[in-house]
Amino acid sequence: MDNIKNIAILGSTGSIGTQTLDIIEEHPEKFRATVLTAAHNWELLAAQARRFNPLRVVIACEEFLPNLRDALAGTSVRVEGGTAAIEEAAAMPEADIVVTAMVGYSGLIPTVNAIMAGKTIALANKETLVVAGEVITSLLKDSNSRIIPVDSEHSAIFQCLTGENRDNISKIILTASGGPFRNKTMRELESVTVDDALNHPNWDMGAKVTIDSASMMNKGFEMIEARWLFDCPPEKIEIAVHPQSIVHSMVEFIDGSVKAQLGVPDMHLPIRYALSYPDRLTSKRPPLTLEAYASLTFEAPDRKRFPLLQYAFDAIGKGGNMPCILNAANEIAVAAFLRREIGFMDMPRLVDRVMQRTQWISDITLPDLVETNTEARRRAEEELASFRTKA
């Protein structure tokens, strides 16, 4: 009997996607890649398809579809293009686990489709729960689908809560590296460059996530994600800056006990756990050696120097479509910063302005969020003109 799990990777050419393929290659007796998708990197997608021979590949940018078809001519791989094809692929019956590794809002509808199809979802797209946590939670109640988190912090919490009564949680402590600007002053932050921001001290991530880490927006998103994943109110979620990135997160219980999950800063670990859960698979990677980390330090984040973290708490406190507005504005701001059109501290200024000027809706549906995303992006693009510099 074939006990191999079929894996669909939405975003196979990114950091999480390529590391997921590493796990599949390490354990061919356990996993098979059946669907691979990418936004625009058709060359790497073609190379992956030739190596792993999936049933289907999809390139979101249809302008690259002819290139991809030519590259895979003579193979049995089904080649498609467009976002609709990715949304369809997320629900295809040949996939047991869907790894949602797409970046940003683009991961929302594919994740919804995977839920409707009853898939096990290895969630690496935190924006899905940031934008639509309430809607996603409701959908999961009426589905056989389940979400297993891939983010290292949420994987740590998930592991700490295994076998525990959720009612016994006193608080969740999300750790943060602090990024490359942890010790910079407000004045210094005004002049940091894109290259500075992309130089993360501990993790190798894609550009957008790396910028979010530098601004601490990523930790704000993770707080919102934790709120929905673990049904934990925001006031019971704390952020602890932990520069060594060894303690991936902690849970404090009502009796005062604190459980933590430790490991080297390597995303292969949480990916492997999500794919194999509830089992654990052996790893050939170097294990954590505590002697190498004689000092593990923790400190509170500075929400004045990193206001996007505060805006995330504000957004989830407001509720409704405000987290969706926050995410849309941030995606526009990060893209503009990466294009060197605005400065690093212009990002929170732009996000704040969009949050203040976009219509708030308290009771939301999925169509409301789709419309909100469009409106918030439009407003952010309009506001962007007043922020553009020669940064």
mmCIF file of C-alpha atoms in Angstrom:
data_model
loop_
_atom_site.group_PDB
_atom_site.id
_atom_site.type_symbol
_atom_site.label_atom_id
_atom_site.label_comp_id
_atom_site.label_asym_id
_atom_site.label_seq_id
_atom_site.Cartn_x
_atom_site.Cartn_y
_atom_site.Cartn_z
ATOM 1 C CA MET A 1 0.000 0.000 0.000
ATOM 2 C CA ASP A 2 1.267 3.453 -0.945
ATOM 3 C CA ASN A 3 1.635 5.511 2.251
ATOM 4 C CA ILE A 4 3.451 8.342 0.535
ATOM 5 C CA LYS A 5 1.930 11.786 1.151
ATOM 6 C CA ASN A 6 1.373 13.865 -1.969
ATOM 7 C CA ILE A 7 2.487 17.466 -1.501
ATOM 8 C CA ALA A 8 1.335 20.579 -3.362
ATOM 9 C CA ILE A 9 3.736 23.496 -2.886
ATOM 10 C CA LEU A 10 2.226 26.884 -3.661
ATOM 11 C CA GLY A 11 5.317 29.030 -4.046
ATOM 12 C CA SER A 12 7.905 26.330 -4.715
ATOM 13 C CA THR A 13 10.642 28.703 -5.929
ATOM 14 C CA GLY A 14 10.735 30.807 -2.753
ATOM 15 C CA SER A 15 12.656 30.187 0.447
ATOM 16 C CA ILE A 16 10.018 27.974 2.095
ATOM 17 C CA GLY A 17 9.223 26.189 -1.158
ATOM 18 C CA THR A 18 12.800 25.242 -1.967
ATOM 19 C CA GLN A 19 13.385 24.024 1.592
ATOM 20 C CA THR A 20 10.196 21.961 1.420
ATOM 21 C CA LEU A 21 11.597 20.267 -1.670
ATOM 22 C CA ASP A 22 14.761 19.553 0.328
ATOM 23 C CA ILE A 23 12.626 17.632 2.833
ATOM 24 C CA ILE A 24 10.826 15.742 0.061
ATOM 25 C CA GLU A 25 14.174 14.790 -1.451
ATOM 26 C CA GLU A 26 15.495 13.652 1.943
ATOM 27 C CA HIS A 27 12.466 11.392 2.459
ATOM 28 C CA PRO A 28 11.266 10.011 -0.898
ATOM 29 C CA GLU A 29 9.698 7.090 0.967
ATOM 30 C CA LYS A 30 7.399 9.558 2.759
ATOM 31 C CA PHE A 31 6.626 12.392 0.342
ATOM 32 C CA ARG A 32 6.001 13.112 -3.325
ATOM 33 C CA ALA A 33 5.717 16.555 -4.949
ATOM 34 C CA THR A 34 2.573 16.551 -7.094
ATOM 35 C CA VAL A 35 1.978 20.288 -7.642
ATOM 36 C CA LEU A 36 4.500 23.120 -7.903
ATOM 37 C CA THR A 37 3.608 26.781 -8.467
ATOM 38 C CA ALA A 38 5.564 30.002 -8.756
ATOM 39 C CA ALA A 39 4.874 33.691 -9.312
ATOM 40 C CA HIS A 40 7.353 34.454 -12.095
ATOM 41 C CA ASN A 41 10.549 32.396 -11.706
ATOM 42 C CA TRP A 42 9.766 30.024 -14.572
ATOM 43 C CA GLU A 43 13.364 28.874 -14.995
ATOM 44 C CA LEU A 44 13.691 27.540 -11.447
ATOM 45 C CA LEU A 45 10.154 26.130 -11.634
ATOM 46 C CA ALA A 46 11.089 24.239 -14.799
ATOM 47 C CA ALA A 47 14.248 22.877 -13.160
ATOM 48 C CA GLN A 48 12.230 21.739 -10.147
ATOM 49 C CA ALA A 49 9.661 20.080 -12.386
ATOM 50 C CA ARG A 50 12.334 18.139 -14.252
ATOM 51 C CA ARG A 51 13.851 17.032 -10.960
ATOM 52 C CA PHE A 52 10.678 16.063 -9.084
ATOM 53 C CA ASN A 53 8.321 15.199 -11.967
ATOM 54 C CA PRO A 54 5.083 16.610 -10.471
ATOM 55 C CA LEU A 55 1.691 16.123 -12.077
ATOM 56 C CA ARG A 56 1.164 19.852 -12.547
ATOM 57 C CA VAL A 57 3.084 23.124 -12.510
ATOM 58 C CA VAL A 58 1.579 26.602 -12.620
ATOM 59 C CA ILE A 59 3.214 29.968 -13.271
ATOM 60 C CA ALA A 60 1.171 32.920 -12.026
ATOM 61 C CA CYS A 61 2.575 35.428 -14.549
ATOM 62 C CA GLU A 62 1.094 34.147 -17.784
ATOM 63 C CA GLU A 63 3.648 36.014 -19.894
ATOM 64 C CA PHE A 64 6.127 33.297 -18.886
ATOM 65 C CA LEU A 65 3.799 30.411 -19.745
ATOM 66 C CA PRO A 66 5.275 29.852 -23.249
ATOM 67 C CA ASN A 67 8.797 29.722 -21.771
ATOM 68 C CA LEU A 68 7.716 27.194 -19.176
ATOM 69 C CA ARG A 69 5.923 25.034 -21.739
ATOM 70 C CA ASP A 70 8.971 25.015 -23.986
ATOM 71 C CA ALA A 71 11.246 24.117 -21.062
ATOM 72 C CA LEU A 72 9.043 21.163 -20.125
ATOM 73 C CA ALA A 73 8.252 19.960 -23.616
ATOM 74 C CA GLY A 74 8.506 16.181 -23.843
ATOM 75 C CA THR A 75 7.694 15.610 -20.176
ATOM 76 C CA SER A 76 4.429 14.359 -18.704
ATOM 77 C CA VAL A 77 4.047 17.464 -16.540
ATOM 78 C CA ARG A 78 0.847 19.457 -17.038
ATOM 79 C CA VAL A 79 1.795 23.127 -17.496
ATOM 80 C CA GLU A 80 -0.634 25.958 -16.719
ATOM 81 C CA GLY A 81 -0.584 29.688 -16.058
ATOM 82 C CA GLY A 82 -2.529 32.326 -14.167
ATOM 83 C CA THR A 83 -3.798 32.886 -10.638
ATOM 84 C CA ALA A 84 -7.027 30.990 -11.335
ATOM 85 C CA ALA A 85 -4.990 27.874 -12.149
ATOM 86 C CA ILE A 86 -3.118 28.209 -8.829
ATOM 87 C CA GLU A 87 -6.410 28.571 -6.970
ATOM 88 C CA GLU A 88 -7.670 25.423 -8.700
ATOM 89 C CA ALA A 89 -4.439 23.513 -8.042
ATOM 90 C CA ALA A 90 -4.793 24.147 -4.289
ATOM 91 C CA ALA A 91 -7.871 21.914 -4.263
ATOM 92 C CA MET A 92 -6.821 19.187 -6.689
ATOM 93 C CA PRO A 93 -7.550 15.681 -5.372
ATOM 94 C CA GLU A 94 -4.006 14.429 -6.014
ATOM 95 C CA ALA A 95 -2.641 16.485 -3.110
ATOM 96 C CA ASP A 96 -2.833 15.371 0.534
ATOM 97 C CA ILE A 97 -0.945 18.327 2.012
ATOM 98 C CA VAL A 98 -0.925 21.851 0.600
ATOM 99 C CA VAL A 99 2.089 23.954 1.574
ATOM 100 C CA THR A 100 0.973 27.572 1.256
ATOM 101 C CA ALA A 101 4.290 29.357 0.754
ATOM 102 C CA MET A 102 3.036 32.174 -1.449
ATOM 103 C CA VAL A 103 3.906 35.698 -0.321
ATOM 104 C CA GLY A 104 1.276 38.152 0.870
ATOM 105 C CA TYR A 105 -2.417 38.453 0.042
ATOM 106 C CA SER A 106 -1.990 36.196 -3.000
ATOM 107 C CA GLY A 107 -2.106 33.165 -0.705
ATOM 108 C CA LEU A 108 -5.608 33.845 0.632
ATOM 109 C CA ILE A 109 -7.922 32.404 -2.031
ATOM 110 C CA PRO A 110 -5.778 29.288 -2.677
ATOM 111 C CA THR A 111 -5.832 28.602 1.070
ATOM 112 C CA VAL A 112 -9.609 29.047 1.164
ATOM 113 C CA ASN A 113 -9.939 26.578 -1.721
ATOM 114 C CA ALA A 114 -7.688 24.079 0.064
ATOM 115 C CA ILE A 115 -9.867 24.353 3.168
ATOM 116 C CA MET A 116 -13.037 23.833 1.150
ATOM 117 C CA ALA A 117 -11.424 20.710 -0.336
ATOM 118 C CA GLY A 118 -10.590 19.355 3.125
ATOM 119 C CA LYS A 119 -6.808 19.464 2.718
ATOM 120 C CA THR A 120 -4.197 19.419 5.427
ATOM 121 C CA ILE A 121 -2.555 22.824 5.102
ATOM 122 C CA ALA A 122 1.052 23.479 6.067
ATOM 123 C CA LEU A 123 0.623 27.220 6.481
ATOM 124 C CA ALA A 124 3.604 29.428 5.704
ATOM 125 C CA ASN A 125 1.528 32.321 4.339
ATOM 126 C CA LYS A 126 0.820 34.282 7.508
ATOM 127 C CA GLU A 127 -1.078 36.968 5.591
ATOM 128 C CA THR A 128 -3.973 34.532 5.113
ATOM 129 C CA LEU A 129 -4.797 34.706 8.822
ATOM 130 C CA VAL A 130 -3.800 38.360 9.118
ATOM 131 C CA VAL A 131 -6.270 39.367 6.427
ATOM 132 C CA ALA A 132 -9.036 36.845 7.048
ATOM 133 C CA GLY A 133 -8.461 35.073 10.358
ATOM 134 C CA GLU A 134 -12.097 35.301 11.400
ATOM 135 C CA VAL A 135 -13.331 33.994 8.044
ATOM 136 C CA ILE A 136 -10.733 31.207 7.891
ATOM 137 C CA THR A 137 -11.569 30.085 11.435
ATOM 138 C CA SER A 138 -15.241 29.873 10.511
ATOM 139 C CA LEU A 139 -14.502 27.873 7.364
ATOM 140 C CA LEU A 140 -12.347 25.392 9.282
ATOM 141 C CA LYS A 141 -15.226 24.605 11.630
ATOM 142 C CA ASP A 142 -17.256 23.311 8.684
ATOM 143 C CA SER A 143 -14.417 21.435 6.965
ATOM 144 C CA ASN A 144 -12.272 18.351 7.457
ATOM 145 C CA SER A 145 -9.297 20.561 6.751
ATOM 146 C CA ARG A 146 -6.706 21.397 9.387
ATOM 147 C CA ILE A 147 -3.874 23.902 9.560
ATOM 148 C CA ILE A 148 -0.402 23.014 10.808
ATOM 149 C CA PRO A 149 1.793 26.118 11.105
ATOM 150 C CA VAL A 150 5.150 26.330 9.347
ATOM 151 C CA ASP A 151 6.429 29.651 10.718
ATOM 152 C CA SER A 152 9.105 28.739 13.253
ATOM 153 C CA GLU A 153 7.367 30.692 16.023
ATOM 154 C CA HIS A 154 3.950 29.159 15.472
ATOM 155 C CA SER A 155 5.423 25.710 15.006
ATOM 156 C CA ALA A 156 7.112 26.182 18.384
ATOM 157 C CA ILE A 157 3.814 27.151 20.031
ATOM 158 C CA PHE A 158 2.031 24.267 18.304
ATOM 159 C CA GLN A 159 4.637 21.859 19.644
ATOM 160 C CA CYS A 160 4.467 23.336 23.145
ATOM 161 C CA LEU A 161 0.670 22.920 23.179
ATOM 162 C CA THR A 162 0.636 19.297 21.999
ATOM 163 C CA GLY A 163 -1.124 17.315 24.717
ATOM 164 C CA GLU A 164 -2.041 20.450 26.661
ATOM 165 C CA ASN A 165 -5.464 21.864 27.559
ATOM 166 C CA ARG A 166 -5.755 25.190 25.715
ATOM 167 C CA ASP A 167 -7.785 26.578 28.617
ATOM 168 C CA ASN A 168 -4.630 26.384 30.741
ATOM 169 C CA ILE A 169 -2.740 28.946 28.630
ATOM 170 C CA SER A 170 -1.762 32.035 30.609
ATOM 171 C CA LYS A 171 0.059 33.702 27.732
ATOM 172 C CA ILE A 172 1.921 33.077 24.500
ATOM 173 C CA ILE A 173 5.392 34.564 24.125
ATOM 174 C CA LEU A 174 6.488 35.098 20.531
ATOM 175 C CA THR A 175 10.214 35.574 20.154
ATOM 176 C CA ALA A 176 11.725 37.961 17.633
ATOM 177 C CA SER A 177 15.308 38.314 16.483
ATOM 178 C CA GLY A 178 14.953 42.079 16.436
ATOM 179 C CA GLY A 179 16.305 42.138 12.896
ATOM 180 C CA PRO A 180 19.342 44.100 11.718
ATOM 181 C CA PHE A 181 18.230 47.411 13.298
ATOM 182 C CA ARG A 182 17.556 46.328 16.871
ATOM 183 C CA ASN A 183 20.055 48.821 18.328
ATOM 184 C CA LYS A 184 19.593 51.707 15.922
ATOM 185 C CA THR A 185 18.171 55.039 17.049
ATOM 186 C CA MET A 186 15.136 56.709 15.477
ATOM 187 C CA ARG A 187 17.466 59.082 13.668
ATOM 188 C CA GLU A 188 19.591 56.229 12.311
ATOM 189 C CA LEU A 189 16.497 54.356 11.123
ATOM 190 C CA GLU A 190 15.578 57.311 8.899
ATOM 191 C CA SER A 191 18.666 56.720 6.767
ATOM 192 C CA VAL A 192 18.971 52.926 6.538
ATOM 193 C CA THR A 193 19.112 51.520 3.018
ATOM 194 C CA VAL A 194 17.414 48.612 1.272
ATOM 195 C CA ASP A 195 20.693 46.682 1.355
ATOM 196 C CA ASP A 196 20.951 47.288 5.103
ATOM 197 C CA ALA A 197 17.412 46.017 5.641
ATOM 198 C CA LEU A 198 17.959 42.890 3.551
ATOM 199 C CA ASN A 199 20.954 41.880 5.661
ATOM 200 C CA HIS A 200 19.199 39.790 8.313
ATOM 201 C CA PRO A 201 21.547 38.521 11.039
ATOM 202 C CA ASN A 202 20.054 35.033 11.489
ATOM 203 C CA TRP A 203 17.562 33.962 8.820
ATOM 204 C CA ASP A 204 17.683 33.501 5.046
ATOM 205 C CA MET A 205 14.297 34.633 3.764
ATOM 206 C CA GLY A 206 12.715 36.249 0.732
ATOM 207 C CA ALA A 207 12.983 40.015 0.258
ATOM 208 C CA LYS A 208 9.473 40.927 1.422
ATOM 209 C CA VAL A 209 9.616 38.860 4.613
ATOM 210 C CA THR A 210 13.132 40.137 5.354
ATOM 211 C CA ILE A 211 11.973 43.773 5.128
ATOM 212 C CA ASP A 212 8.989 42.946 7.340
ATOM 213 C CA SER A 213 11.407 41.431 9.843
ATOM 214 C CA ALA A 214 13.573 44.558 9.811
ATOM 215 C CA SER A 215 10.529 46.780 10.480
ATOM 216 C CA MET A 216 9.052 44.252 12.966
ATOM 217 C CA MET A 217 5.879 44.173 10.896
ATOM 218 C CA ASN A 218 6.525 40.459 10.528
ATOM 219 C CA LYS A 219 6.206 40.019 14.295
ATOM 220 C CA GLY A 220 2.980 41.999 14.265
ATOM 221 C CA PHE A 221 1.620 39.688 11.595
ATOM 222 C CA GLU A 222 2.735 36.673 13.614
ATOM 223 C CA MET A 223 0.883 38.026 16.651
ATOM 224 C CA ILE A 224 -2.332 38.271 14.613
ATOM 225 C CA GLU A 225 -1.725 34.808 13.176
ATOM 226 C CA ALA A 226 -1.227 33.381 16.686
ATOM 227 C CA ARG A 227 -4.455 35.008 17.819
ATOM 228 C CA TRP A 228 -6.404 32.936 15.283
ATOM 229 C CA LEU A 229 -4.322 29.762 15.224
ATOM 230 C CA PHE A 230 -4.494 29.245 18.974
ATOM 231 C CA ASP A 231 -7.724 31.116 19.791
ATOM 232 C CA CYS A 232 -5.751 33.407 22.077
ATOM 233 C CA PRO A 233 -6.764 37.043 22.687
ATOM 234 C CA PRO A 234 -4.096 39.610 21.725
ATOM 235 C CA GLU A 235 -3.723 40.791 25.316
ATOM 236 C CA LYS A 236 -2.369 37.334 26.157
ATOM 237 C CA ILE A 237 0.294 37.458 23.432
ATOM 238 C CA GLU A 238 3.658 39.030 24.238
ATOM 239 C CA ILE A 239 6.660 39.763 22.043
ATOM 240 C CA ALA A 240 10.175 39.093 23.370
ATOM 241 C CA VAL A 241 13.209 40.182 21.363
ATOM 242 C CA HIS A 242 15.662 37.278 21.420
ATOM 243 C CA PRO A 243 18.665 38.085 19.183
ATOM 244 C CA GLN A 244 20.114 34.563 19.162
ATOM 245 C CA SER A 245 16.952 33.044 17.536
ATOM 246 C CA ILE A 246 17.377 29.772 19.446
ATOM 247 C CA VAL A 247 14.190 29.864 21.526
ATOM 248 C CA HIS A 248 11.563 29.968 18.812
ATOM 249 C CA SER A 249 8.633 30.781 21.117
ATOM 250 C CA MET A 250 7.194 29.931 24.523
ATOM 251 C CA VAL A 251 3.894 29.235 26.252
ATOM 252 C CA GLU A 252 3.218 30.151 29.861
ATOM 253 C CA PHE A 253 0.514 28.183 31.695
ATOM 254 C CA ILE A 254 -1.729 29.167 34.577
ATOM 255 C CA ASP A 255 0.436 27.287 37.079
ATOM 256 C CA GLY A 256 3.447 29.435 36.167
ATOM 257 C CA SER A 257 5.182 26.762 34.092
ATOM 258 C CA VAL A 258 6.734 27.901 30.808
ATOM 259 C CA LYS A 259 7.373 25.536 27.882
ATOM 260 C CA ALA A 260 9.738 26.548 25.098
ATOM 261 C CA GLN A 261 10.843 24.979 21.840
ATOM 262 C CA LEU A 262 14.503 25.432 20.942
ATOM 263 C CA GLY A 263 16.424 24.736 17.783
ATOM 264 C CA VAL A 264 18.972 26.155 15.390
ATOM 265 C CA PRO A 265 17.606 28.939 13.124
ATOM 266 C CA ASP A 266 16.801 26.631 10.206
ATOM 267 C CA MET A 267 13.362 26.508 8.570
ATOM 268 C CA HIS A 268 13.846 22.876 7.565
ATOM 269 C CA LEU A 269 12.905 21.897 11.128
ATOM 270 C CA PRO A 270 9.373 23.393 11.259
ATOM 271 C CA ILE A 271 8.707 22.396 7.645
ATOM 272 C CA ARG A 272 9.701 18.804 8.392
ATOM 273 C CA TYR A 273 7.483 18.773 11.480
ATOM 274 C CA ALA A 274 4.473 20.152 9.570
ATOM 275 C CA LEU A 275 4.810 17.529 6.824
ATOM 276 C CA SER A 276 5.318 14.597 9.193
ATOM 277 C CA TYR A 277 2.975 15.544 12.063
ATOM 278 C CA PRO A 278 2.130 13.818 14.372
ATOM 279 C CA ASP A 279 5.336 11.873 13.731
ATOM 280 C CA ARG A 280 8.889 13.185 13.759
ATOM 281 C CA LEU A 281 11.444 12.370 11.099
ATOM 282 C CA THR A 282 15.182 12.065 11.507
ATOM 283 C CA SER A 283 17.312 14.899 10.211
ATOM 284 C CA LYS A 284 20.825 14.903 8.818
ATOM 285 C CA ARG A 285 21.281 18.567 9.703
ATOM 286 C CA PRO A 286 23.508 19.633 12.617
ATOM 287 C CA PRO A 287 21.542 19.657 15.897
ATOM 288 C CA LEU A 288 21.486 22.438 18.452
ATOM 289 C CA THR A 289 24.576 22.514 20.660
ATOM 290 C CA LEU A 290 23.750 24.515 23.770
ATOM 291 C CA GLU A 291 27.430 25.038 24.599
ATOM 292 C CA ALA A 292 27.679 27.175 21.485
ATOM 293 C CA TYR A 293 25.062 29.539 22.928
ATOM 294 C CA ALA A 294 26.310 30.326 26.402
ATOM 295 C CA SER A 295 24.110 33.420 26.596
ATOM 296 C CA LEU A 296 20.444 33.598 25.600
ATOM 297 C CA THR A 297 19.008 37.071 26.097
ATOM 298 C CA PHE A 298 15.508 38.561 25.975
ATOM 299 C CA GLU A 299 14.224 42.115 25.938
ATOM 300 C CA ALA A 300 11.021 43.997 25.258
ATOM 301 C CA PRO A 301 10.541 45.466 21.760
ATOM 302 C CA ASP A 302 10.485 49.237 21.290
ATOM 303 C CA ARG A 303 7.153 50.025 19.642
ATOM 304 C CA LYS A 304 8.093 53.681 19.175
ATOM 305 C CA ARG A 305 11.115 52.878 17.057
ATOM 306 C CA PHE A 306 9.187 50.094 15.321
ATOM 307 C CA PRO A 307 5.642 51.507 15.080
ATOM 308 C CA LEU A 308 4.396 48.863 12.644
ATOM 309 C CA LEU A 309 4.394 46.386 15.531
ATOM 310 C CA GLN A 310 2.075 48.701 17.452
ATOM 311 C CA TYR A 311 -0.145 49.151 14.382
ATOM 312 C CA ALA A 312 -0.618 45.385 14.251
ATOM 313 C CA PHE A 313 -1.903 45.380 17.838
ATOM 314 C CA ASP A 314 -4.111 48.365 16.974
ATOM 315 C CA ALA A 315 -5.498 46.576 13.904
ATOM 316 C CA ILE A 316 -6.422 43.334 15.666
ATOM 317 C CA GLY A 317 -7.875 45.354 18.534
ATOM 318 C CA LYS A 318 -10.093 47.241 16.091
ATOM 319 C CA GLY A 319 -11.015 44.025 14.304
ATOM 320 C CA GLY A 320 -13.195 43.722 11.220
ATOM 321 C CA ASN A 321 -11.356 44.576 8.036
ATOM 322 C CA MET A 322 -8.629 46.653 9.739
ATOM 323 C CA PRO A 323 -5.980 43.873 9.644
ATOM 324 C CA CYS A 324 -6.725 43.524 5.917
ATOM 325 C CA ILE A 325 -6.145 47.264 5.483
ATOM 326 C CA LEU A 326 -2.909 46.983 7.468
ATOM 327 C CA ASN A 327 -1.634 44.158 5.265
ATOM 328 C CA ALA A 328 -2.559 45.820 1.965
ATOM 329 C CA ALA A 329 -0.922 49.102 2.918
ATOM 330 C CA ASN A 330 2.196 47.307 4.142
ATOM 331 C CA GLU A 331 2.570 45.316 0.910
ATOM 332 C CA ILE A 332 2.472 48.555 -1.106
ATOM 333 C CA ALA A 333 4.897 50.252 1.294
ATOM 334 C CA VAL A 334 7.415 47.386 1.252
ATOM 335 C CA ALA A 335 7.317 47.187 -2.549
ATOM 336 C CA ALA A 336 7.981 50.932 -2.779
ATOM 337 C CA PHE A 337 10.861 50.686 -0.303
ATOM 338 C CA LEU A 338 12.406 47.800 -2.226
ATOM 339 C CA ARG A 339 12.182 49.946 -5.368
ATOM 340 C CA ARG A 340 14.011 52.650 -3.372
ATOM 341 C CA GLU A 341 11.140 55.103 -3.869
ATOM 342 C CA ILE A 342 10.575 55.766 -0.157
ATOM 343 C CA GLY A 343 12.638 55.584 3.007
ATOM 344 C CA PHE A 344 12.511 52.920 5.696
ATOM 345 C CA MET A 345 10.534 55.037 8.170
ATOM 346 C CA ASP A 346 8.171 56.174 5.421
ATOM 347 C CA MET A 347 6.704 52.663 5.473
ATOM 348 C CA PRO A 348 4.955 53.049 8.856
ATOM 349 C CA ARG A 349 3.893 56.582 7.955
ATOM 350 C CA LEU A 350 2.220 55.336 4.787
ATOM 351 C CA VAL A 351 0.580 52.407 6.573
ATOM 352 C CA ASP A 352 -0.764 54.667 9.314
ATOM 353 C CA ARG A 353 -2.253 57.072 6.785
ATOM 354 C CA VAL A 354 -4.011 54.278 4.880
ATOM 355 C CA MET A 355 -5.350 52.747 8.100
ATOM 356 C CA GLN A 356 -6.780 56.121 9.085
ATOM 357 C CA ARG A 357 -8.362 56.851 5.691
ATOM 358 C CA THR A 358 -9.803 53.532 4.514
ATOM 359 C CA GLN A 359 -13.359 52.614 5.448
ATOM 360 C CA TRP A 360 -13.628 50.297 8.435
ATOM 361 C CA ILE A 361 -16.136 47.428 8.361
ATOM 362 C CA SER A 362 -16.847 45.629 11.623
ATOM 363 C CA ASP A 363 -18.771 42.570 10.378
ATOM 364 C CA ILE A 364 -16.863 41.028 7.482
ATOM 365 C CA THR A 365 -17.307 38.392 4.808
ATOM 366 C CA LEU A 366 -14.757 37.108 2.315
ATOM 367 C CA PRO A 367 -16.137 39.383 -0.464
ATOM 368 C CA ASP A 368 -15.789 42.337 1.946
ATOM 369 C CA LEU A 369 -12.121 41.515 2.419
ATOM 370 C CA VAL A 370 -11.490 41.167 -1.310
ATOM 371 C CA GLU A 371 -13.020 44.610 -1.819
ATOM 372 C CA THR A 372 -11.145 46.062 1.153
ATOM 373 C CA ASN A 373 -7.834 44.768 -0.188
ATOM 374 C CA THR A 374 -8.476 46.455 -3.538
ATOM 375 C CA GLU A 375 -9.560 49.729 -1.939
ATOM 376 C CA ALA A 376 -6.679 49.868 0.565
ATOM 377 C CA ARG A 377 -4.126 49.195 -2.171
ATOM 378 C CA ARG A 378 -5.640 51.911 -4.350
ATOM 379 C CA ARG A 379 -5.513 54.389 -1.490
ATOM 380 C CA ALA A 380 -1.945 53.384 -0.617
ATOM 381 C CA GLU A 381 -0.835 53.955 -4.210
ATOM 382 C CA GLU A 382 -2.474 57.388 -4.146
ATOM 383 C CA GLU A 383 -0.839 58.292 -0.841
ATOM 384 C CA LEU A 384 2.509 56.996 -2.050
ATOM 385 C CA ALA A 385 3.034 60.019 -4.277
ATOM 386 C CA SER A 386 3.559 62.272 -1.260
ATOM 387 C CA PHE A 387 6.162 59.924 0.218
ATOM 388 C CA ARG A 388 8.315 59.269 -2.823
ATOM 389 C CA THR A 389 11.918 60.317 -2.333
ATOM 390 C CA LYS A 390 15.254 59.607 -3.902
ATOM 391 C CA ALA A 391 15.957 57.081 -1.137
#
